[in-house]
PDB file of C-alpha atoms in Angstrom:
ATOM      1  CA  UNK A 195       0.000   0.000   0.000  1.00  0.00           C
ATOM      2  CA  UNK A 196       1.112   3.541  -0.657  1.00  0.00           C
ATOM      3  CA  UNK A 197       1.759   5.612   2.493  1.00  0.00           C
ATOM      4  CA  UNK A 198      -0.700   8.414   3.212  1.00  0.00           C
ATOM      5  CA  UNK A 199       1.668  10.149   5.658  1.00  0.00           C
ATOM      6  CA  UNK A 200       5.239  10.818   4.569  1.00  0.00           C
ATOM      7  CA  UNK A 201       7.691  12.747   6.756  1.00  0.00           C
ATOM      8  CA  UNK A 202      11.238  13.494   5.606  1.00  0.00           C
ATOM      9  CA  UNK A 203      13.945  15.338   7.554  1.00  0.00           C
ATOM     10  CA  UNK A 204      11.627  16.938  10.108  1.00  0.00           C
ATOM     11  CA  UNK A 205      13.253  19.292  12.615  1.00  0.00           C
ATOM     12  CA  UNK A 206      11.762  21.318  15.437  1.00  0.00           C
ATOM     13  CA  UNK A 207      13.661  23.531  17.873  1.00  0.00           C
ATOM     14  CA  UNK A 208      12.607  25.574  20.885  1.00  0.00           C
ATOM     15  CA  UNK A 209      15.327  28.208  21.272  1.00  0.00           C
ATOM     16  CA  UNK A 210      18.459  26.153  22.025  1.00  0.00           C
ATOM     17  CA  UNK A 211      16.626  22.835  22.443  1.00  0.00           C
ATOM     18  CA  UNK A 212      16.370  20.590  19.383  1.00  0.00           C
ATOM     19  CA  UNK A 213      13.213  18.666  20.219  1.00  0.00           C
ATOM     20  CA  UNK A 214      13.068  16.763  16.897  1.00  0.00           C
ATOM     21  CA  UNK A 215      16.090  16.110  14.696  1.00  0.00           C
ATOM     22  CA  UNK A 216      16.063  14.841  11.106  1.00  0.00           C
ATOM     23  CA  UNK A 217      13.033  12.626  11.655  1.00  0.00           C
ATOM     24  CA  UNK A 218      11.754  10.568   8.707  1.00  0.00           C
ATOM     25  CA  UNK A 219       9.027   7.931   8.536  1.00  0.00           C
ATOM     26  CA  UNK A 220       5.888   6.955   6.628  1.00  0.00           C
ATOM     27  CA  UNK A 221       2.486   5.585   7.606  1.00  0.00           C
ATOM     28  CA  UNK A 222       0.105   3.400   5.590  1.00  0.00           C
ATOM     29  CA  UNK A 223      -3.626   3.975   5.498  1.00  0.00           C
ATOM     30  CA  UNK A 224      -5.648   2.118   8.124  1.00  0.00           C
ATOM     31  CA  UNK A 225      -2.576   1.239  10.170  1.00  0.00           C
ATOM     32  CA  UNK A 226      -1.639   2.159  13.728  1.00  0.00           C
ATOM     33  CA  UNK A 227       1.759   3.838  13.934  1.00  0.00           C
ATOM     34  CA  UNK A 228       3.288   4.167  17.392  1.00  0.00           C
ATOM     35  CA  UNK A 229       5.829   6.572  18.850  1.00  0.00           C
ATOM     36  CA  UNK A 230       7.814   5.320  21.842  1.00  0.00           C
ATOM     37  CA  UNK A 231      10.444   7.152  23.816  1.00  0.00           C
ATOM     38  CA  UNK A 232      11.321   8.511  27.263  1.00  0.00           C
ATOM     39  CA  UNK A 233       9.770  11.745  28.477  1.00  0.00           C
ATOM     40  CA  UNK A 234      11.258  14.574  26.444  1.00  0.00           C
ATOM     41  CA  UNK A 235      12.174  12.347  23.500  1.00  0.00           C
ATOM     42  CA  UNK A 236      10.184  14.496  21.060  1.00  0.00           C
ATOM     43  CA  UNK A 237       7.155  12.240  20.501  1.00  0.00           C
ATOM     44  CA  UNK A 238       4.428  14.766  21.257  1.00  0.00           C
ATOM     45  CA  UNK A 239       6.277  17.540  19.414  1.00  0.00           C
ATOM     46  CA  UNK A 240       6.527  15.367  16.301  1.00  0.00           C
ATOM     47  CA  UNK A 241       2.804  14.610  16.492  1.00  0.00           C
ATOM     48  CA  UNK A 242       1.937  18.291  16.911  1.00  0.00           C
ATOM     49  CA  UNK A 243       3.836  19.214  13.752  1.00  0.00           C
ATOM     50  CA  UNK A 244       1.763  16.663  11.840  1.00  0.00           C
ATOM     51  CA  UNK A 245      -1.580  18.231  12.727  1.00  0.00           C
ATOM     52  CA  UNK A 246      -0.151  21.778  12.554  1.00  0.00           C
ATOM     53  CA  UNK A 247      -0.279  22.575  16.270  1.00  0.00           C
ATOM     54  CA  UNK A 248       3.492  23.178  16.061  1.00  0.00           C
ATOM     55  CA  UNK A 249       5.306  24.905  13.212  1.00  0.00           C
ATOM     56  CA  UNK A 250       8.317  22.945  12.012  1.00  0.00           C
ATOM     57  CA  UNK A 251      11.739  24.528  11.497  1.00  0.00           C
ATOM     58  CA  UNK A 252      12.337  25.900   8.027  1.00  0.00           C
ATOM     59  CA  UNK A 253      14.406  23.411   6.072  1.00  0.00           C
ATOM     60  CA  UNK A 254      14.457  22.992   2.268  1.00  0.00           C
ATOM     61  CA  UNK A 255      15.108  19.261   2.704  1.00  0.00           C
ATOM     62  CA  UNK A 256      12.003  18.744   4.856  1.00  0.00           C
ATOM     63  CA  UNK A 257       8.889  17.287   3.259  1.00  0.00           C
ATOM     64  CA  UNK A 258       5.567  16.617   4.985  1.00  0.00           C
ATOM     65  CA  UNK A 259       2.639  15.017   3.208  1.00  0.00           C
ATOM     66  CA  UNK A 260      -0.434  14.340   5.357  1.00  0.00           C
ATOM     67  CA  UNK A 261      -3.171  12.853   3.153  1.00  0.00           C
ATOM     68  CA  UNK A 262      -1.933  15.105   0.367  1.00  0.00           C
ATOM     69  CA  UNK A 263      -1.619  18.198   2.562  1.00  0.00           C
ATOM     70  CA  UNK A 264       1.390  20.089   3.905  1.00  0.00           C
ATOM     71  CA  UNK A 265       0.964  21.467   7.469  1.00  0.00           C
ATOM     72  CA  UNK A 266       2.893  24.595   6.485  1.00  0.00           C
ATOM     73  CA  UNK A 267       0.170  25.709   4.084  1.00  0.00           C
ATOM     74  CA  UNK A 268      -2.852  23.426   4.685  1.00  0.00           C
ATOM     75  CA  UNK A 269      -3.310  23.712   8.449  1.00  0.00           C
ATOM     76  CA  UNK A 270      -7.127  23.860   8.422  1.00  0.00           C
ATOM     77  CA  UNK A 271      -7.466  21.062   5.869  1.00  0.00           C
ATOM     78  CA  UNK A 272      -5.393  18.739   8.046  1.00  0.00           C
ATOM     79  CA  UNK A 273      -7.308  19.658  11.200  1.00  0.00           C
ATOM     80  CA  UNK A 274     -10.585  19.074   9.370  1.00  0.00           C
ATOM     81  CA  UNK A 275      -9.703  15.438   8.605  1.00  0.00           C
ATOM     82  CA  UNK A 276      -8.084  14.774  11.994  1.00  0.00           C
ATOM     83  CA  UNK A 277      -9.297  13.863  15.461  1.00  0.00           C
ATOM     84  CA  UNK A 278      -6.912  14.652  18.304  1.00  0.00           C
ATOM     85  CA  UNK A 279      -6.817  13.222  21.820  1.00  0.00           C
ATOM     86  CA  UNK A 280      -4.290  15.118  23.913  1.00  0.00           C
ATOM     87  CA  UNK A 281      -2.657  13.884  27.113  1.00  0.00           C
ATOM     88  CA  UNK A 282      -4.921  15.918  29.388  1.00  0.00           C
ATOM     89  CA  UNK A 283      -8.706  15.717  29.455  1.00  0.00           C
ATOM     90  CA  UNK A 284     -10.192  19.148  28.692  1.00  0.00           C
ATOM     91  CA  UNK A 285     -13.924  18.617  28.986  1.00  0.00           C
ATOM     92  CA  UNK A 286     -16.285  21.323  30.256  1.00  0.00           C
ATOM     93  CA  UNK A 287     -17.221  20.335  33.821  1.00  0.00           C
ATOM     94  CA  UNK A 288     -20.305  22.544  33.833  1.00  0.00           C
ATOM     95  CA  UNK A 289     -21.946  20.710  30.919  1.00  0.00           C
ATOM     96  CA  UNK A 290     -23.249  17.198  30.590  1.00  0.00           C
ATOM     97  CA  UNK A 291     -21.908  14.548  28.231  1.00  0.00           C
ATOM     98  CA  UNK A 292     -24.159  15.295  25.258  1.00  0.00           C
ATOM     99  CA  UNK A 293     -23.703  19.069  25.628  1.00  0.00           C
ATOM    100  CA  UNK A 294     -19.914  18.675  25.522  1.00  0.00           C
ATOM    101  CA  UNK A 295     -20.154  16.738  22.284  1.00  0.00           C
ATOM    102  CA  UNK A 296     -22.790  18.962  20.711  1.00  0.00           C
ATOM    103  CA  UNK A 297     -20.752  22.134  21.276  1.00  0.00           C
ATOM    104  CA  UNK A 298     -17.672  20.457  19.793  1.00  0.00           C
ATOM    105  CA  UNK A 299     -19.626  19.386  16.703  1.00  0.00           C
ATOM    106  CA  UNK A 300     -20.235  23.051  15.871  1.00  0.00           C
ATOM    107  CA  UNK A 301     -16.490  23.532  15.235  1.00  0.00           C
ATOM    108  CA  UNK A 302     -16.951  21.243  12.222  1.00  0.00           C
ATOM    109  CA  UNK A 303     -20.256  22.802  11.107  1.00  0.00           C
ATOM    110  CA  UNK A 304     -22.028  19.492  11.579  1.00  0.00           C
ATOM    111  CA  UNK A 305     -25.828  20.050  11.315  1.00  0.00           C
ATOM    112  CA  UNK A 306     -27.635  19.519  14.628  1.00  0.00           C
ATOM    113  CA  UNK A 307     -29.681  16.510  13.462  1.00  0.00           C
ATOM    114  CA  UNK A 308     -26.602  14.793  11.992  1.00  0.00           C
ATOM    115  CA  UNK A 309     -24.577  15.651  15.106  1.00  0.00           C
ATOM    116  CA  UNK A 310     -27.266  14.126  17.322  1.00  0.00           C
ATOM    117  CA  UNK A 311     -27.166  10.848  15.385  1.00  0.00           C
ATOM    118  CA  UNK A 312     -23.377  10.803  15.452  1.00  0.00           C
ATOM    119  CA  UNK A 313     -23.293  11.493  19.195  1.00  0.00           C
ATOM    120  CA  UNK A 314     -25.784   8.701  19.869  1.00  0.00           C
ATOM    121  CA  UNK A 315     -23.668   6.282  17.822  1.00  0.00           C
ATOM    122  CA  UNK A 316     -20.406   7.253  19.553  1.00  0.00           C
ATOM    123  CA  UNK A 317     -21.853   7.038  23.061  1.00  0.00           C
ATOM    124  CA  UNK A 318     -23.093   3.557  22.239  1.00  0.00           C
ATOM    125  CA  UNK A 319     -19.743   2.663  20.633  1.00  0.00           C
ATOM    126  CA  UNK A 320     -17.838   3.641  23.800  1.00  0.00           C
ATOM    127  CA  UNK A 321     -20.454   2.211  26.183  1.00  0.00           C
ATOM    128  CA  UNK A 322     -21.411   5.625  27.560  1.00  0.00           C
ATOM    129  CA  UNK A 323     -25.044   5.733  26.459  1.00  0.00           C
ATOM    130  CA  UNK A 324     -26.398   5.589  30.014  1.00  0.00           C
ATOM    131  CA  UNK A 325     -24.231   8.609  30.940  1.00  0.00           C
ATOM    132  CA  UNK A 326     -25.587  10.909  28.221  1.00  0.00           C
ATOM    133  CA  UNK A 327     -27.167  13.364  30.680  1.00  0.00           C
ATOM    134  CA  UNK A 328     -24.484  13.092  33.373  1.00  0.00           C
ATOM    135  CA  UNK A 329     -22.310  16.070  34.287  1.00  0.00           C
ATOM    136  CA  UNK A 330     -18.606  15.616  33.610  1.00  0.00           C
ATOM    137  CA  UNK A 331     -17.740  15.793  37.304  1.00  0.00           C
ATOM    138  CA  UNK A 332     -19.907  12.709  37.849  1.00  0.00           C
ATOM    139  CA  UNK A 333     -17.834  10.555  35.476  1.00  0.00           C
ATOM    140  CA  UNK A 334     -14.945   8.301  36.416  1.00  0.00           C
ATOM    141  CA  UNK A 335     -11.498   8.820  34.900  1.00  0.00           C
ATOM    142  CA  UNK A 336     -12.057   5.983  32.438  1.00  0.00           C
ATOM    143  CA  UNK A 337     -15.396   7.416  31.328  1.00  0.00           C
ATOM    144  CA  UNK A 338     -13.864  10.845  30.770  1.00  0.00           C
ATOM    145  CA  UNK A 339     -11.107   9.326  28.664  1.00  0.00           C
ATOM    146  CA  UNK A 340     -13.581   7.399  26.526  1.00  0.00           C
ATOM    147  CA  UNK A 341     -15.609  10.578  26.106  1.00  0.00           C
ATOM    148  CA  UNK A 342     -12.567  12.544  24.940  1.00  0.00           C
ATOM    149  CA  UNK A 343     -11.850   9.882  22.317  1.00  0.00           C
ATOM    150  CA  UNK A 344     -15.513   9.892  21.262  1.00  0.00           C
ATOM    151  CA  UNK A 345     -15.323  13.674  20.876  1.00  0.00           C
ATOM    152  CA  UNK A 346     -12.267  13.318  18.620  1.00  0.00           C
ATOM    153  CA  UNK A 347     -14.322  11.026  16.369  1.00  0.00           C
ATOM    154  CA  UNK A 348     -17.283  13.370  15.906  1.00  0.00           C
ATOM    155  CA  UNK A 349     -16.078  14.515  12.483  1.00  0.00           C
ATOM    156  CA  UNK A 350     -15.421  10.920  11.298  1.00  0.00           C
ATOM    157  CA  UNK A 351     -11.702  11.681  10.920  1.00  0.00           C
ATOM    158  CA  UNK A 352      -9.422   9.918   8.487  1.00  0.00           C
ATOM    159  CA  UNK A 353      -6.569  10.412  10.971  1.00  0.00           C
ATOM    160  CA  UNK A 354      -6.909   9.783  14.719  1.00  0.00           C
ATOM    161  CA  UNK A 355      -4.061  11.119  16.867  1.00  0.00           C
ATOM    162  CA  UNK A 356      -3.816   9.647  20.358  1.00  0.00           C
ATOM    163  CA  UNK A 357      -1.288  11.096  22.802  1.00  0.00           C
ATOM    164  CA  UNK A 358      -0.990   8.614  25.690  1.00  0.00           C
ATOM    165  CA  UNK A 359      -4.705   7.730  25.558  1.00  0.00           C
ATOM    166  CA  UNK A 360      -4.799   5.182  28.397  1.00  0.00           C
ATOM    167  CA  UNK A 361      -2.375   6.598  30.962  1.00  0.00           C
ATOM    168  CA  UNK A 362      -3.675   6.070  34.481  1.00  0.00           C
ATOM    169  CA  UNK A 363      -6.599   3.869  33.469  1.00  0.00           C
ATOM    170  CA  UNK A 364      -7.406   0.486  34.953  1.00  0.00           C
ATOM    171  CA  UNK A 365      -6.824  -2.643  32.812  1.00  0.00           C
ATOM    172  CA  UNK A 366     -10.514  -3.133  31.971  1.00  0.00           C
ATOM    173  CA  UNK A 367     -10.874   0.369  30.500  1.00  0.00           C
ATOM    174  CA  UNK A 368      -7.530   0.098  28.740  1.00  0.00           C
ATOM    175  CA  UNK A 369      -8.535  -3.128  27.003  1.00  0.00           C
ATOM    176  CA  UNK A 370     -11.888  -1.641  26.021  1.00  0.00           C
ATOM    177  CA  UNK A 371     -10.154   1.318  24.377  1.00  0.00           C
ATOM    178  CA  UNK A 372      -7.751  -1.044  22.609  1.00  0.00           C
ATOM    179  CA  UNK A 373     -10.664  -2.964  21.139  1.00  0.00           C
ATOM    180  CA  UNK A 374     -12.332   0.242  19.941  1.00  0.00           C
ATOM    181  CA  UNK A 375      -9.093   1.378  18.270  1.00  0.00           C
ATOM    182  CA  UNK A 376      -8.881  -1.967  16.452  1.00  0.00           C
ATOM    183  CA  UNK A 377     -12.456  -1.533  15.242  1.00  0.00           C
ATOM    184  CA  UNK A 378     -11.664   1.960  13.972  1.00  0.00           C
ATOM    185  CA  UNK A 379      -8.704   0.607  12.019  1.00  0.00           C
ATOM    186  CA  UNK A 380     -10.953  -2.000  10.389  1.00  0.00           C
ATOM    187  CA  UNK A 381     -13.157   0.895   9.294  1.00  0.00           C
ATOM    188  CA  UNK A 382     -10.151   2.527   7.590  1.00  0.00           C
ATOM    189  CA  UNK A 383      -9.111   5.072  10.224  1.00  0.00           C
ATOM    190  CA  UNK A 384      -5.365   5.707  10.416  1.00  0.00           C
ATOM    191  CA  UNK A 385      -4.067   5.994  13.977  1.00  0.00           C
ATOM    192  CA  UNK A 386      -0.986   7.765  15.338  1.00  0.00           C
ATOM    193  CA  UNK A 387      -0.254   6.775  18.922  1.00  0.00           C
ATOM    194  CA  UNK A 388       2.191   7.771  21.635  1.00  0.00           C
ATOM    195  CA  UNK A 389       2.318   5.616  24.723  1.00  0.00           C
ATOM    196  CA  UNK A 390       4.522   4.584  27.622  1.00  0.00           C
ATOM    197  CA  UNK A 391       2.814   1.202  27.844  1.00  0.00           C
ATOM    198  CA  UNK A 392       4.934  -1.291  25.922  1.00  0.00           C
ATOM    199  CA  UNK A 393       2.160  -3.886  25.899  1.00  0.00           C
ATOM    200  CA  UNK A 394      -0.192  -1.289  24.404  1.00  0.00           C
ATOM    201  CA  UNK A 395       2.255  -0.567  21.601  1.00  0.00           C
ATOM    202  CA  UNK A 396       2.793  -4.269  20.939  1.00  0.00           C
ATOM    203  CA  UNK A 397      -0.947  -4.997  20.906  1.00  0.00           C
ATOM    204  CA  UNK A 398      -2.025  -2.092  18.690  1.00  0.00           C
ATOM    205  CA  UNK A 399       0.789  -0.870  16.478  1.00  0.00           C
ATOM    206  CA  UNK A 400       1.575  -2.178  13.019  1.00  0.00           C
ATOM    207  CA  UNK A 401       4.810  -0.210  13.140  1.00  0.00           C
ATOM    208  CA  UNK A 402       6.724   1.437  15.972  1.00  0.00           C
ATOM    209  CA  UNK A 403       9.254   4.275  15.933  1.00  0.00           C
ATOM    210  CA  UNK A 404      11.455   4.607  19.018  1.00  0.00           C
ATOM    211  CA  UNK A 405      12.803   8.108  19.658  1.00  0.00           C
ATOM    212  CA  UNK A 406      15.525   9.284  22.016  1.00  0.00           C
ATOM    213  CA  UNK A 407      16.649  12.875  22.487  1.00  0.00           C
ATOM    214  CA  UNK A 408      14.745  13.985  19.402  1.00  0.00           C
ATOM    215  CA  UNK A 409      16.137  11.353  17.050  1.00  0.00           C
ATOM    216  CA  UNK A 410      14.807   8.123  15.606  1.00  0.00           C
ATOM    217  CA  UNK A 411      16.920   5.257  16.886  1.00  0.00           C
ATOM    218  CA  UNK A 412      14.923   2.347  15.461  1.00  0.00           C
ATOM    219  CA  UNK A 413      11.728   1.620  13.573  1.00  0.00           C
ATOM    220  CA  UNK A 414       9.827  -1.472  12.490  1.00  0.00           C
ATOM    221  CA  UNK A 415       7.086  -3.945  13.240  1.00  0.00           C
ATOM    222  CA  UNK A 416       6.968  -4.922  16.932  1.00  0.00           C
ATOM    223  CA  UNK A 417       7.851  -8.562  16.264  1.00  0.00           C
ATOM    224  CA  UNK A 418      10.737  -7.536  13.985  1.00  0.00           C
ATOM    225  CA  UNK A 419      12.154  -5.201  16.640  1.00  0.00           C
ATOM    226  CA  UNK A 420      12.174  -8.099  19.090  1.00  0.00           C
ATOM    227  CA  UNK A 421      13.805 -10.388  16.542  1.00  0.00           C
ATOM    228  CA  UNK A 422      16.536  -7.947  15.500  1.00  0.00           C
ATOM    229  CA  UNK A 423      17.406  -6.010  18.632  1.00  0.00           C
ATOM    230  CA  UNK A 424      17.179  -8.295  21.672  1.00  0.00           C
ATOM    231  CA  UNK A 425      17.893 -11.865  22.677  1.00  0.00           C
ATOM    232  CA  UNK A 426      14.911 -14.186  23.050  1.00  0.00           C
ATOM    233  CA  UNK A 427      15.201 -14.906  26.790  1.00  0.00           C
ATOM    234  CA  UNK A 428      16.337 -13.170  29.950  1.00  0.00           C
ATOM    235  CA  UNK A 429      17.200 -14.343  33.440  1.00  0.00           C
ATOM    236  CA  UNK A 430      16.333 -11.608  35.942  1.00  0.00           C
ATOM    237  CA  UNK A 431      17.931 -11.787  39.388  1.00  0.00           C
ATOM    238  CA  UNK A 432      16.275  -9.429  41.837  1.00  0.00           C
ATOM    239  CA  UNK A 433      18.993  -9.879  44.437  1.00  0.00           C
ATOM    240  CA  UNK A 434      22.444  -9.837  42.864  1.00  0.00           C
ATOM    241  CA  UNK A 435      23.972 -11.081  46.145  1.00  0.00           C
ATOM    242  CA  UNK A 436      22.502 -14.479  45.342  1.00  0.00           C
ATOM    243  CA  UNK A 437      25.135 -15.006  42.628  1.00  0.00           C
ATOM    244  CA  UNK A 438      28.265 -16.668  43.962  1.00  0.00           C
ATOM    245  CA  UNK A 439      31.544 -14.855  43.333  1.00  0.00           C
ATOM    246  CA  UNK A 440      32.943 -17.472  40.970  1.00  0.00           C
ATOM    247  CA  UNK A 441      29.959 -17.240  38.642  1.00  0.00           C
ATOM    248  CA  UNK A 442      29.749 -13.461  38.871  1.00  0.00           C
ATOM    249  CA  UNK A 443      33.278 -13.122  37.493  1.00  0.00           C
ATOM    250  CA  UNK A 444      33.035 -15.927  34.943  1.00  0.00           C
ATOM    251  CA  UNK A 445      32.608 -15.067  31.271  1.00  0.00           C
ATOM    252  CA  UNK A 446      29.759 -17.111  29.862  1.00  0.00           C
ATOM    253  CA  UNK A 447      29.469 -17.900  26.183  1.00  0.00           C
ATOM    254  CA  UNK A 448      26.135 -16.969  24.588  1.00  0.00           C
ATOM    255  CA  UNK A 449      25.158 -14.763  27.548  1.00  0.00           C
ATOM    256  CA  UNK A 450      25.013 -10.962  27.616  1.00  0.00           C
ATOM    257  CA  UNK A 451      25.068  -9.401  31.067  1.00  0.00           C
ATOM    258  CA  UNK A 452      23.248  -6.204  31.955  1.00  0.00           C
ATOM    259  CA  UNK A 453      23.831  -4.895  35.468  1.00  0.00           C
ATOM    260  CA  UNK A 454      21.491  -2.224  36.822  1.00  0.00           C
ATOM    261  CA  UNK A 455      20.813  -1.068  40.397  1.00  0.00           C
ATOM    262  CA  UNK A 456      19.126  -3.861  42.316  1.00  0.00           C
ATOM    263  CA  UNK A 457      18.696  -6.223  39.357  1.00  0.00           C
ATOM    264  CA  UNK A 458      21.063  -8.230  37.186  1.00  0.00           C
ATOM    265  CA  UNK A 459      19.904  -9.515  33.820  1.00  0.00           C
ATOM    266  CA  UNK A 460      21.441 -12.296  31.769  1.00  0.00           C
ATOM    267  CA  UNK A 461      20.267 -12.409  28.138  1.00  0.00           C
ATOM    268  CA  UNK A 462      20.568 -15.346  25.749  1.00  0.00           C
ATOM    269  CA  UNK A 463      18.877 -16.823  22.687  1.00  0.00           C
ATOM    270  CA  UNK A 464      19.130 -20.256  24.305  1.00  0.00           C
ATOM    271  CA  UNK A 465      16.852 -20.764  27.295  1.00  0.00           C
ATOM    272  CA  UNK A 466      18.768 -23.887  28.334  1.00  0.00           C
ATOM    273  CA  UNK A 467      21.956 -21.840  28.766  1.00  0.00           C
ATOM    274  CA  UNK A 468      20.112 -19.606  31.230  1.00  0.00           C
ATOM    275  CA  UNK A 469      18.609 -22.597  33.033  1.00  0.00           C
ATOM    276  CA  UNK A 470      22.042 -24.220  33.393  1.00  0.00           C
ATOM    277  CA  UNK A 471      23.468 -20.932  34.649  1.00  0.00           C
ATOM    278  CA  UNK A 472      20.731 -20.501  37.255  1.00  0.00           C
ATOM    279  CA  UNK A 473      21.074 -24.101  38.430  1.00  0.00           C
ATOM    280  CA  UNK A 474      24.833 -23.879  38.864  1.00  0.00           C
ATOM    281  CA  UNK A 475      25.317 -20.299  40.006  1.00  0.00           C
ATOM    282  CA  UNK A 476      22.287 -19.210  41.994  1.00  0.00           C
ATOM    283  CA  UNK A 477      22.290 -20.353  45.562  1.00  0.00           C
ATOM    284  CA  UNK A 478      18.590 -19.697  46.114  1.00  0.00           C
ATOM    285  CA  UNK A 479      16.084 -16.912  46.039  1.00  0.00           C
ATOM    286  CA  UNK A 480      14.175 -14.561  43.834  1.00  0.00           C
ATOM    287  CA  UNK A 481      14.844 -14.894  40.122  1.00  0.00           C
ATOM    288  CA  UNK A 482      12.878 -15.360  36.928  1.00  0.00           C
ATOM    289  CA  UNK A 483      13.531 -16.695  33.421  1.00  0.00           C
ATOM    290  CA  UNK A 484      11.150 -15.247  30.833  1.00  0.00           C
ATOM    291  CA  UNK A 485      10.810 -14.315  27.191  1.00  0.00           C
ATOM    292  CA  UNK A 486      12.021 -10.840  26.357  1.00  0.00           C
ATOM    293  CA  UNK A 487       9.466  -8.216  25.365  1.00  0.00           C
ATOM    294  CA  UNK A 488       9.201  -4.779  23.811  1.00  0.00           C
ATOM    295  CA  UNK A 489      10.125  -3.106  27.082  1.00  0.00           C
ATOM    296  CA  UNK A 490      13.477  -4.911  27.007  1.00  0.00           C
ATOM    297  CA  UNK A 491      14.059  -3.584  23.480  1.00  0.00           C
ATOM    298  CA  UNK A 492      13.047  -0.091  24.560  1.00  0.00           C
ATOM    299  CA  UNK A 493      15.351  -0.003  27.595  1.00  0.00           C
ATOM    300  CA  UNK A 494      18.212  -1.539  25.653  1.00  0.00           C
ATOM    301  CA  UNK A 495      17.840   1.175  23.029  1.00  0.00           C
ATOM    302  CA  UNK A 496      17.274   4.193  25.288  1.00  0.00           C
ATOM    303  CA  UNK A 497      19.062   3.182  28.497  1.00  0.00           C
ATOM    304  CA  UNK A 498      17.788   2.590  32.007  1.00  0.00           C
ATOM    305  CA  UNK A 499      18.894   5.918  33.454  1.00  0.00           C
ATOM    306  CA  UNK A 500      16.410   8.757  33.830  1.00  0.00           C
ATOM    307  CA  UNK A 501      16.707  11.575  31.290  1.00  0.00           C
ATOM    308  CA  UNK A 502      17.315  15.142  32.382  1.00  0.00           C
TER     309      UNK A 502
END
């Protein structure tokens, strides 16, 4: 399929801070494209340049094509085909659920009768129909988040932009939102997603771009990132004192050691090597052998230390 979003050599600076540096990627229609990275990596800034909330740095080598539009000259056209869910909920507490949606529909000049039908459909879609007349302050955090996503879908957008949509939500609500995003993709909606939940990225994203300090450091399908950038298994030792001195200093073939405060990790593509190591070198105690996951890839790529 031909990509419907193409970004080449995108840069964005705030005074002396280069938030995004030479970023390039493309997104296919109906796919979910995920941005991962530590806080301050440039994920949200990159997203904001796509829907023209942020103006990119002037650069003759930069090209941005969003469904045929360039944010530098087609800001309103891009916003018209987009639905945006920002990190913070910004609903009007003084209004009820339907009133919040009805007022928002006026920004898109949706006729009242059509807006009413669309609102009824979206409230049913997100299982909020019984809360239609409730004031915002009466809703739980999960309900508010579902309502914000429903609001972003009022204009039937071709592009849905989700900036950490499930942060702070309980697992039941998170899984419900995941299922709704999958349904939207089946209907042809293209989704851009930032998240700190590695499982969320693995479950939803067709492709993932990992950023660090404004730069792309890797990109690909979740399964391919696991295959190419991390061993298949890891032995995690929660108390490094459990390892006897002889084994701690021994160099083991087919094992990569990663030492971090409080936890030692031994990585290998052969689970039997890790089992033999644990049997011979661990005296007792708290350890685990498991398959590696996207979080292991992420931390290996970006480091385990906190960013400034």
